[in-house]
XYZ file of N, CA and C in Angstrom:
639
model
N 1.629 -18.300 9.749
C 2.545 -19.048 10.563
C 2.103 -19.058 12.011
N 3.098 -19.017 12.902
C 2.801 -19.059 14.331
C 2.168 -17.764 14.828
N 2.210 -16.676 14.000
C 1.670 -15.392 14.440
C 0.190 -15.463 14.779
N -0.550 -16.383 14.132
C -1.996 -16.441 14.374
C -2.314 -16.950 15.771
N -1.328 -17.573 16.424
C -1.552 -18.102 17.763
C -1.092 -17.134 18.850
N -0.567 -15.969 18.458
C -0.104 -15.013 19.452
C -1.279 -14.428 20.242
N -1.153 -14.306 21.556
C -2.184 -13.588 22.314
C -2.093 -12.096 22.009
N -3.217 -11.390 22.064
C -3.234 -9.966 21.721
C -2.324 -9.165 22.638
N -2.141 -9.626 23.869
C -1.339 -8.888 24.843
C 0.116 -8.718 24.415
N 0.625 -9.593 23.535
C 2.037 -9.499 23.132
C 2.208 -8.775 21.805
N 1.112 -8.328 21.191
C 1.207 -7.649 19.904
C 1.719 -6.222 20.084
N 2.301 -5.689 19.012
C 2.752 -4.294 19.033
C 1.540 -3.378 18.932
N 1.788 -2.071 19.138
C 0.686 -1.107 19.052
C 0.000 -1.130 17.707
N 0.799 -1.179 16.620
C 0.212 -1.218 15.280
C -0.589 -2.477 15.031
N -0.088 -3.627 15.527
C -0.799 -4.903 15.338
C -2.116 -4.891 16.118
N -2.089 -4.329 17.329
C -3.327 -4.245 18.118
C -4.349 -3.365 17.415
N -3.878 -2.268 16.805
C -4.788 -1.383 16.071
C -5.459 -2.118 14.917
N -4.673 -2.927 14.196
C -5.235 -3.667 13.055
C -6.269 -4.682 13.524
N -5.989 -5.357 14.630
C -6.956 -6.320 15.173
C -8.246 -5.602 15.572
N -8.107 -4.442 16.214
C -9.289 -3.688 16.622
C -10.130 -3.248 15.435
N -9.466 -2.776 14.377
C -10.191 -2.352 13.175
C -10.906 -3.529 12.523
N -10.234 -4.674 12.480
C -10.833 -5.873 11.894
C -12.083 -6.281 12.671
N -12.019 -6.255 14.002
C -13.174 -6.620 14.824
C -14.349 -5.682 14.550
N -14.063 -4.385 14.385
C -15.139 -3.425 14.107
C -15.795 -3.706 12.766
N -14.963 -3.974 11.751
C -15.500 -4.191 10.407
C -16.298 -5.485 10.308
N -15.970 -6.456 11.164
C -16.689 -7.727 11.147
C -17.957 -7.688 11.996
N -18.130 -6.623 12.775
C -19.335 -6.519 13.616
C -20.541 -6.200 12.747
N -21.737 -6.364 13.297
C -22.968 -6.142 12.539
C -23.567 -4.766 12.811
N -22.784 -3.862 13.343
C -23.287 -2.527 13.646
C -23.513 -1.746 12.351
N -24.389 -0.729 12.428
C -24.628 0.125 11.267
C -24.023 1.513 11.446
N -23.151 1.650 12.469
C -22.483 2.917 12.722
C -21.070 2.650 13.228
N -20.089 3.290 12.595
C -18.700 3.211 13.051
C -18.224 4.609 13.430
N -17.588 4.735 14.591
C -16.972 5.992 15.012
C -15.475 5.735 15.108
N -14.703 6.374 14.244
C -13.268 6.109 14.128
C -12.467 7.335 14.528
N -11.550 7.165 15.473
C -10.698 8.249 15.949
C -9.264 7.988 15.493
N -8.782 8.780 14.531
C -7.441 8.628 13.958
C -7.164 7.164 13.574
N -7.987 6.556 12.741
C -7.866 5.119 12.455
C -6.620 4.738 11.661
N -5.961 5.714 11.004
C -4.806 5.354 10.172
C -3.484 5.380 10.935
N -3.540 5.775 12.208
C -2.309 5.726 13.004
C -1.782 4.293 13.050
N -0.504 4.114 12.878
C 0.179 2.810 12.938
C -0.104 1.928 11.720
N -0.824 2.445 10.702
C -1.085 1.630 9.517
C -0.080 1.967 8.424
N 0.489 0.928 7.780
C 1.373 1.189 6.657
C 0.526 1.466 5.407
N 1.197 1.833 4.317
C 0.476 2.247 3.116
C -0.454 1.161 2.583
N 0.065 -0.066 2.487
C -0.730 -1.163 1.927
C -1.943 -1.459 2.798
N -1.755 -1.475 4.134
C -2.870 -1.753 5.043
C -3.902 -0.647 4.958
N -3.453 0.614 4.838
C -4.395 1.729 4.745
C -5.233 1.629 3.479
N -4.610 1.209 2.379
C -5.350 1.044 1.129
C -6.454 -0.006 1.275
N -6.124 -1.140 1.887
C -7.110 -2.203 2.104
C -8.204 -1.735 3.047
N -7.820 -0.970 4.083
C -8.787 -0.459 5.043
C -9.752 0.516 4.361
N -9.222 1.376 3.500
C -10.070 2.304 2.753
C -11.095 1.556 1.913
N -10.639 0.518 1.222
C -11.536 -0.254 0.365
C -12.646 -0.894 1.184
N -12.288 -1.431 2.363
C -13.289 -2.063 3.226
C -14.318 -1.039 3.697
N -13.873 0.170 4.032
C -14.796 1.214 4.502
C -15.714 1.683 3.366
N -15.180 1.757 2.144
C -16.008 2.162 1.008
C -17.134 1.160 0.751
N -16.908 -0.103 1.112
C -17.913 -1.139 0.913
C -18.827 -1.300 2.124
N -18.539 -0.567 3.195
C -19.352 -0.661 4.414
C -20.725 -0.038 4.170
N -21.781 -0.702 4.614
C -23.126 -0.258 4.300
C -23.718 0.733 5.269
N -23.090 0.955 6.417
C -23.640 1.848 7.424
C -23.049 3.247 7.366
N -23.199 3.963 8.486
C -22.700 5.329 8.604
C -21.351 5.311 9.317
N -20.423 6.134 8.830
C -19.092 6.206 9.438
C -18.826 7.648 9.858
N -18.459 7.842 11.121
C -18.034 9.146 11.623
C -16.527 9.059 11.886
N -15.758 9.938 11.239
C -14.300 9.842 11.294
C -13.690 11.118 11.869
N -12.782 10.926 12.812
C -11.922 12.011 13.291
C -10.508 11.676 12.819
N -9.935 12.527 11.956
C -8.625 12.197 11.397
C -7.926 13.455 10.899
N -6.583 13.460 11.009
C -5.774 14.530 10.429
C -5.187 14.103 9.088
N -5.537 12.890 8.647
C -5.018 12.357 7.390
C -5.930 12.820 6.249
N -5.587 13.956 5.640
C -6.458 14.563 4.640
C -6.652 13.673 3.417
N -5.573 13.013 2.964
C -5.681 12.126 1.799
C -6.639 10.981 2.094
N -6.561 10.429 3.298
C -7.455 9.349 3.707
C -8.906 9.835 3.715
N -9.131 11.046 4.249
C -10.485 11.601 4.306
C -11.035 11.854 2.903
N -10.214 12.412 2.022
C -10.687 12.756 0.684
C -11.163 11.541 -0.085
N -10.533 10.397 0.133
C -10.910 9.186 -0.584
C -12.116 8.493 0.039
N -12.623 9.009 1.155
C -13.618 8.276 1.921
C -14.869 9.087 2.251
N -14.654 10.330 2.664
C -15.746 11.138 3.220
C -16.743 11.560 2.147
N -18.031 11.458 2.467
C -19.098 11.893 1.571
C -19.834 13.119 2.105
N -19.559 13.440 3.364
C -20.288 14.554 3.977
C -19.444 15.135 5.111
N -19.322 16.463 5.151
C -18.589 17.146 6.219
C -19.561 18.023 6.984
N -19.539 17.903 8.319
C -20.356 18.754 9.180
C -19.422 19.670 9.960
N -19.557 20.983 9.730
C -18.713 21.965 10.405
C -19.468 22.603 11.564
N -18.802 22.684 12.708
C -19.369 23.393 13.871
C -18.663 24.739 13.961
N -19.421 25.822 13.724
C -18.816 27.163 13.713
C -19.788 28.173 14.290
N -19.280 28.965 15.221
C -20.089 30.025 15.857
C -21.379 29.482 16.446
N -21.283 28.282 17.054
C -22.451 27.717 17.707
C -23.479 27.124 16.754
N -23.134 26.977 15.479
C -24.063 26.427 14.492
C -23.420 25.262 13.748
N -24.285 24.422 13.176
C -23.823 23.313 12.351
C -24.000 23.670 10.884
N -22.975 23.397 10.088
C -23.049 23.629 8.651
C -22.763 22.307 7.939
N -23.664 21.946 7.045
C -23.620 20.648 6.376
C -23.077 20.814 4.960
N -22.016 20.061 4.636
C -21.415 20.115 3.306
C -21.428 18.707 2.694
N -22.323 18.407 1.783
C -22.273 17.099 1.112
C -21.100 17.065 0.136
N -20.181 16.149 0.347
C -18.986 16.063 -0.473
C -17.788 15.691 0.383
N -16.597 15.602 -0.236
C -15.419 15.234 0.538
C -14.779 16.456 1.189
N -13.621 16.255 1.828
C -13.003 17.331 2.597
C -12.546 18.477 1.687
N -11.974 18.139 0.546
C -11.532 19.188 -0.377
C -12.716 20.010 -0.894
N -13.828 19.324 -1.118
C -15.051 20.020 -1.547
C -15.523 20.981 -0.464
N -15.454 20.549 0.794
C -15.830 21.401 1.925
C -14.960 22.663 1.971
N -13.644 22.493 1.832
C -12.739 23.650 1.872
C -13.057 24.618 0.735
N -13.293 24.058 -0.440
C -13.598 24.909 -1.600
C -14.892 25.685 -1.385
N -15.936 24.978 -0.941
C -17.234 25.633 -0.757
C -17.161 26.678 0.350
N -16.448 26.350 1.420
C -16.378 27.271 2.559
C -15.667 28.559 2.175
N -14.704 28.457 1.281
C -13.924 29.624 0.883
C -14.650 30.519 -0.120
N -15.528 29.959 -0.930
C -16.114 30.750 -2.018
C -17.601 31.059 -1.835
N -18.242 30.451 -0.837
C -19.672 30.664 -0.663
C -19.980 31.233 0.717
N -20.999 31.985 0.819
C -21.468 32.486 2.103
C -22.336 31.414 2.746
N -22.617 31.582 4.049
C -23.475 30.633 4.749
C -24.847 30.549 4.098
N -25.353 31.693 3.616
C -26.672 31.698 2.978
C -26.662 30.852 1.713
N -25.585 30.911 0.938
C -25.499 30.143 -0.291
C -25.410 28.648 0.009
N -24.684 28.329 1.069
C -24.537 26.916 1.428
C -25.869 26.324 1.854
N -26.683 27.144 2.589
C -27.970 26.662 3.089
C -29.057 26.661 2.024
N -28.766 27.262 0.897
C -29.760 27.353 -0.167
C -30.101 25.976 -0.727
N -31.393 25.717 -0.910
C -31.841 24.397 -1.351
C -31.274 23.986 -2.699
N -31.173 24.951 -3.636
C -30.658 24.618 -4.959
C -29.215 24.171 -4.877
N -28.451 24.886 -4.058
C -27.043 24.532 -3.908
C -26.878 23.163 -3.266
N -27.745 22.850 -2.290
C -27.662 21.539 -1.645
C -27.930 20.424 -2.652
N -28.899 20.675 -3.544
C -29.195 19.671 -4.565
C -27.995 19.466 -5.480
N -27.368 20.585 -5.868
C -26.184 20.498 -6.720
C -25.042 19.800 -5.992
N -24.889 20.142 -4.717
C -23.827 19.514 -3.922
C -24.031 18.009 -3.793
N -25.286 17.598 -3.625
C -25.576 16.172 -3.495
C -25.193 15.418 -4.764
N -25.478 16.035 -5.895
C -25.115 15.422 -7.173
C -23.590 15.303 -7.278
N -22.902 16.350 -6.846
C -21.441 16.332 -6.856
C -20.916 15.240 -5.928
N -21.543 15.092 -4.763
C -21.107 14.070 -3.801
C -21.265 12.676 -4.383
N -22.375 12.430 -5.107
C -22.595 11.120 -5.702
C -21.534 10.819 -6.760
N -21.228 11.834 -7.572
C -20.174 11.642 -8.579
C -18.821 11.422 -7.907
N -18.607 12.177 -6.829
C -17.339 12.068 -6.102
C -17.170 10.675 -5.510
N -18.272 10.104 -4.996
C -18.197 8.770 -4.393
C -17.800 7.728 -5.435
N -18.420 7.784 -6.626
C -18.071 6.826 -7.674
C -16.632 7.006 -8.136
N -16.206 8.274 -8.227
C -14.835 8.547 -8.638
C -13.847 8.007 -7.612
N -14.153 8.203 -6.314
C -13.275 7.712 -5.252
C -13.193 6.188 -5.278
N -14.338 5.548 -5.496
C -14.342 4.094 -5.556
C -13.489 3.599 -6.725
N -13.648 4.266 -7.879
C -12.884 3.883 -9.064
C -11.388 4.097 -8.843
N -11.031 5.217 -8.215
C -9.614 5.511 -7.958
C -9.032 4.516 -6.972
N -9.815 4.143 -5.946
C -9.335 3.173 -4.953
C -9.106 1.805 -5.609
N -10.028 1.416 -6.491
C -9.872 0.130 -7.187
C -8.633 0.141 -8.082
N -8.364 1.289 -8.731
C -7.193 1.391 -9.603
C -5.905 1.319 -8.778
N -5.889 1.980 -7.610
C -4.708 1.909 -6.748
C -4.475 0.478 -6.278
N -5.554 -0.208 -5.925
C -5.417 -1.599 -5.478
C -4.926 -2.502 -6.606
N -5.390 -2.235 -7.838
C -4.942 -3.024 -8.982
C -3.441 -2.824 -9.200
N -3.006 -1.576 -9.115
C -1.583 -1.280 -9.295
C -0.763 -1.935 -8.195
N -1.274 -1.884 -6.961
C -0.550 -2.500 -5.839
C -0.407 -4.009 -6.051
N -1.504 -4.660 -6.473
C -1.444 -6.104 -6.691
C -0.476 -6.451 -7.826
N -0.499 -5.643 -8.896
C 0.396 -5.893 -10.029
C 1.854 -5.735 -9.605
N 2.133 -4.679 -8.845
C 3.501 -4.448 -8.372
C 3.957 -5.556 -7.437
N 3.057 -5.976 -6.533
C 3.407 -7.035 -5.575
C 3.703 -8.347 -6.303
N 2.934 -8.640 -7.360
C 3.151 -9.862 -8.133
C 4.531 -9.858 -8.780
N 4.928 -8.708 -9.337
C 6.246 -8.618 -9.970
C 7.349 -8.726 -8.917
N 7.148 -8.082 -7.760
C 8.151 -8.151 -6.692
C 8.329 -9.583 -6.197
N 7.247 -10.352 -6.169
C 7.341 -11.754 -5.743
C 8.171 -12.575 -6.723
N 8.140 -12.202 -7.996
C 8.963 -12.896 -9.002
C 10.405 -12.389 -8.972
N 10.564 -11.108 -8.655
C 11.892 -10.499 -8.674
C 12.763 -10.952 -7.507
N 12.152 -11.118 -6.337
C 12.917 -11.421 -5.117
C 13.787 -12.673 -5.232
N 13.237 -13.826 -5.686
C 14.105 -15.014 -5.781
C 15.223 -14.862 -6.809
N 14.974 -14.086 -7.874
C 16.024 -13.864 -8.872
C 17.159 -13.046 -8.258
N 16.805 -12.032 -7.461
C 17.827 -11.222 -6.794
C 18.679 -12.089 -5.864
N 18.032 -13.010 -5.161
C 18.768 -13.882 -4.240
C 19.720 -14.805 -4.998
N 19.254 -15.329 -6.144
C 20.115 -16.193 -6.959
C 21.320 -15.415 -7.482
N 21.083 -14.188 -7.954
C 22.180 -13.364 -8.473
C 23.186 -13.062 -7.360
N 22.679 -12.703 -6.208
C 23.562 -12.392 -5.083
C 24.411 -13.609 -4.702
N 23.767 -14.778 -4.667
C 24.489 -16.010 -4.322
C 25.564 -16.341 -5.364
N 25.205 -16.235 -6.650
C 26.150 -16.583 -7.712
C 27.297 -15.569 -7.802
N 26.986 -14.284 -7.584
C 28.058 -13.281 -7.611
C 29.063 -13.543 -6.485
N 28.557 -13.924 -5.329
C 29.439 -14.226 -4.200
C 30.307 -15.452 -4.500
N 29.657 -16.479 -5.075
C 30.411 -17.706 -5.391
C 31.439 -17.443 -6.487
N 31.117 -16.620 -7.463
C 32.053 -16.287 -8.532
C 33.293 -15.618 -7.951
N 33.072 -14.717 -7.013
C 34.189 -14.032 -6.367
C 35.051 -15.019 -5.576
N 34.381 -15.966 -4.900
C 35.127 -16.966 -4.131
C 35.989 -17.847 -5.044
N 35.399 -18.285 -6.161
C 36.133 -19.138 -7.103
C 37.329 -18.392 -7.692
N 37.105 -17.112 -8.040
C 38.192 -16.316 -8.610
C 39.345 -16.209 -7.618
N 39.007 -16.072 -6.344
C 40.038 -16.009 -5.312
C 40.791 -17.318 -5.185
N 40.043 -18.429 -5.256
C 40.695 -19.751 -5.147
C 41.635 -20.008 -6.318
N 41.245 -19.530 -7.491
C 42.082 -19.754 -8.678
C 43.366 -18.913 -8.655
N 43.469 -18.021 -7.696
C 44.693 -17.244 -7.525
C 45.560 -17.803 -6.399
N 45.060 -18.859 -5.765
C 45.761 -19.468 -4.632
C 46.786 -20.478 -5.165
N 48.082 -20.265 -4.881
C 49.111 -21.196 -5.374
C 48.851 -22.633 -4.934
N 48.336 -22.824 -3.750
C 48.060 -24.170 -3.265
C 47.016 -24.874 -4.104
N 46.034 -24.116 -4.591
C 44.992 -24.687 -5.453
C 45.532 -24.924 -6.851
N 46.342 -23.992 -7.332
C 46.877 -24.098 -8.698
C 47.758 -25.317 -8.883
N 48.321 -25.828 -7.799
C 49.160 -27.038 -7.884
C 48.331 -28.300 -8.076
N 47.004 -28.171 -7.865
C 46.110 -29.331 -7.975
C 45.295 -29.184 -9.259
N 45.718 -29.829 -10.327
C 45.067 -29.660 -11.633
C 43.612 -30.120 -11.612
N 43.334 -31.191 -10.853
C 41.949 -31.686 -10.764
C 41.049 -30.635 -10.113
N 41.564 -30.023 -9.047
C 40.804 -28.986 -8.353
C 40.583 -27.781 -9.246
N 41.628 -27.411 -9.985
C 41.516 -26.269 -10.900
C 40.459 -26.530 -11.966
N 40.458 -27.719 -12.533
C 39.482 -28.074 -13.576
C 38.063 -28.014 -13.027
N 37.889 -28.538 -11.793
C 36.569 -28.532 -11.162
C 36.081 -27.102 -10.931
N 37.000 -26.241 -10.446
C 36.634 -24.843 -10.198
C 36.311 -24.107 -11.493
N 37.042 -24.398 -12.564
C 36.781 -23.748 -13.851
C 35.405 -24.114 -14.386
N 35.024 -25.384 -14.226
C 33.697 -25.828 -14.664
C 32.615 -25.123 -13.841
N 32.845 -25.065 -12.532
C 31.858 -24.403 -11.661
C 31.768 -22.914 -11.990
N 32.907 -22.288 -12.272
C 32.913 -20.861 -12.620
C 32.121 -20.613 -13.901
N 32.314 -21.477 -14.889
C 31.592 -21.326 -16.160
C 30.082 -21.460 -15.943
N 29.673 -22.448 -15.128
C 28.241 -22.637 -14.847
C 27.669 -21.439 -14.098
N 28.447 -20.908 -13.170
C 27.994 -19.755 -12.383
C 27.818 -18.532 -13.270
N 28.772 -18.289 -14.144
C 28.677 -17.139 -15.056
C 27.503 -17.294 -16.019
N 27.229 -18.531 -16.425
C 26.100 -18.770 -17.331
C 24.779 -18.432 -16.644
N 24.658 -18.841 -15.366
C 23.433 -18.522 -14.628
C 23.268 -17.009 -14.466
N 24.373 -16.328 -14.200
C 24.312 -14.874 -14.058
C 23.880 -14.215 -15.368
N 24.414 -14.689 -16.503
C 24.038 -14.140 -17.808
C 22.556 -14.346 -18.089
N 21.982 -15.431 -17.563
C 20.557 -15.700 -17.776
C 19.686 -14.858 -16.846
N 20.162 -14.641 -15.616
C 19.333 -13.958 -14.612
C 19.411 -12.434 -14.680
N 20.544 -11.891 -15.157
C 20.654 -10.430 -15.245
C 19.554 -9.812 -16.116
N 19.304 -10.339 -17.331
C 18.229 -9.748 -18.156
C 16.848 -9.888 -17.504
N 16.609 -11.023 -16.832
C 15.324 -11.202 -16.160
C 15.136 -10.160 -15.069
N 16.205 -9.927 -14.303
C 16.149 -8.935 -13.239
C 15.879 -7.544 -13.815
N 16.581 -7.202 -14.878
C 16.420 -5.880 -15.494
C 14.999 -5.689 -16.028
N 14.441 -6.729 -16.628
C 13.082 -6.645 -17.186
C 12.051 -6.411 -16.089
N 12.150 -7.197 -14.997
C 11.178 -7.066 -13.906
C 11.354 -5.745 -13.162
N 12.597 -5.324 -12.966
C 12.850 -4.042 -12.288
C 12.281 -2.890 -13.107
N 12.389 -2.974 -14.428
C 11.847 -1.926 -15.302
C 10.325 -1.888 -15.221
N 9.692 -3.062 -15.110
C 8.231 -3.109 -14.997
C 7.764 -2.444 -13.710
N 8.480 -2.725 -12.604
C 8.116 -2.101 -11.330
C 8.271 -0.593 -11.425
N 9.352 -0.148 -12.031
C 9.596 1.283 -12.158
C 8.513 1.956 -13.002
N 8.022 1.255 -14.009
C 7.039 1.841 -14.924
C 5.668 2.030 -14.292
N 5.366 1.291 -13.193
C 4.038 1.424 -12.586
C 4.069 2.207 -11.285
N 5.191 2.825 -10.944
C 5.260 3.666 -9.735
C 4.463 4.926 -9.956
């Protein structure tokens, strides 16, 4: 709509963040440095952003407190401790696990690095597969919600009109007008018929949404 013509200066903080992220992803650079990139992003936008980063061909350096976001994205963790750098191939959870159960000597061991690299490669494919499955579920849910919304509006409208008609049929002034009463009775019957048709549709779609949560 008209939102595409808005100048960036009038956008909210979250909207400005999304524009900035989009500009970075569209650039031809081979290195991205991201500082808390998920701030101001809603769940759906974060999912799309994750997918875009997984498909990015360059190197990404991320500073973030969003552990779930890091786990689905990071392939390598570099720890700075006691004036030294420690390299952990794998995601953040893998880093925590290795740091807790292995000594520095074990981490630096060539055999372990080879094993870790293999784990990182498997982890990357698993993360990609999980991200694709989440996106599939999101699209399926959104499709059902798009069908459910107009039905809910129709039900709400008809329930309101049914209540109005019932009130009119209790009005002595209306009851004295047989033509008006007949017209209202016909409209009431049509309204109830629409409700009987839409209630099962609503229940079916609502159950589908509930089943994929």
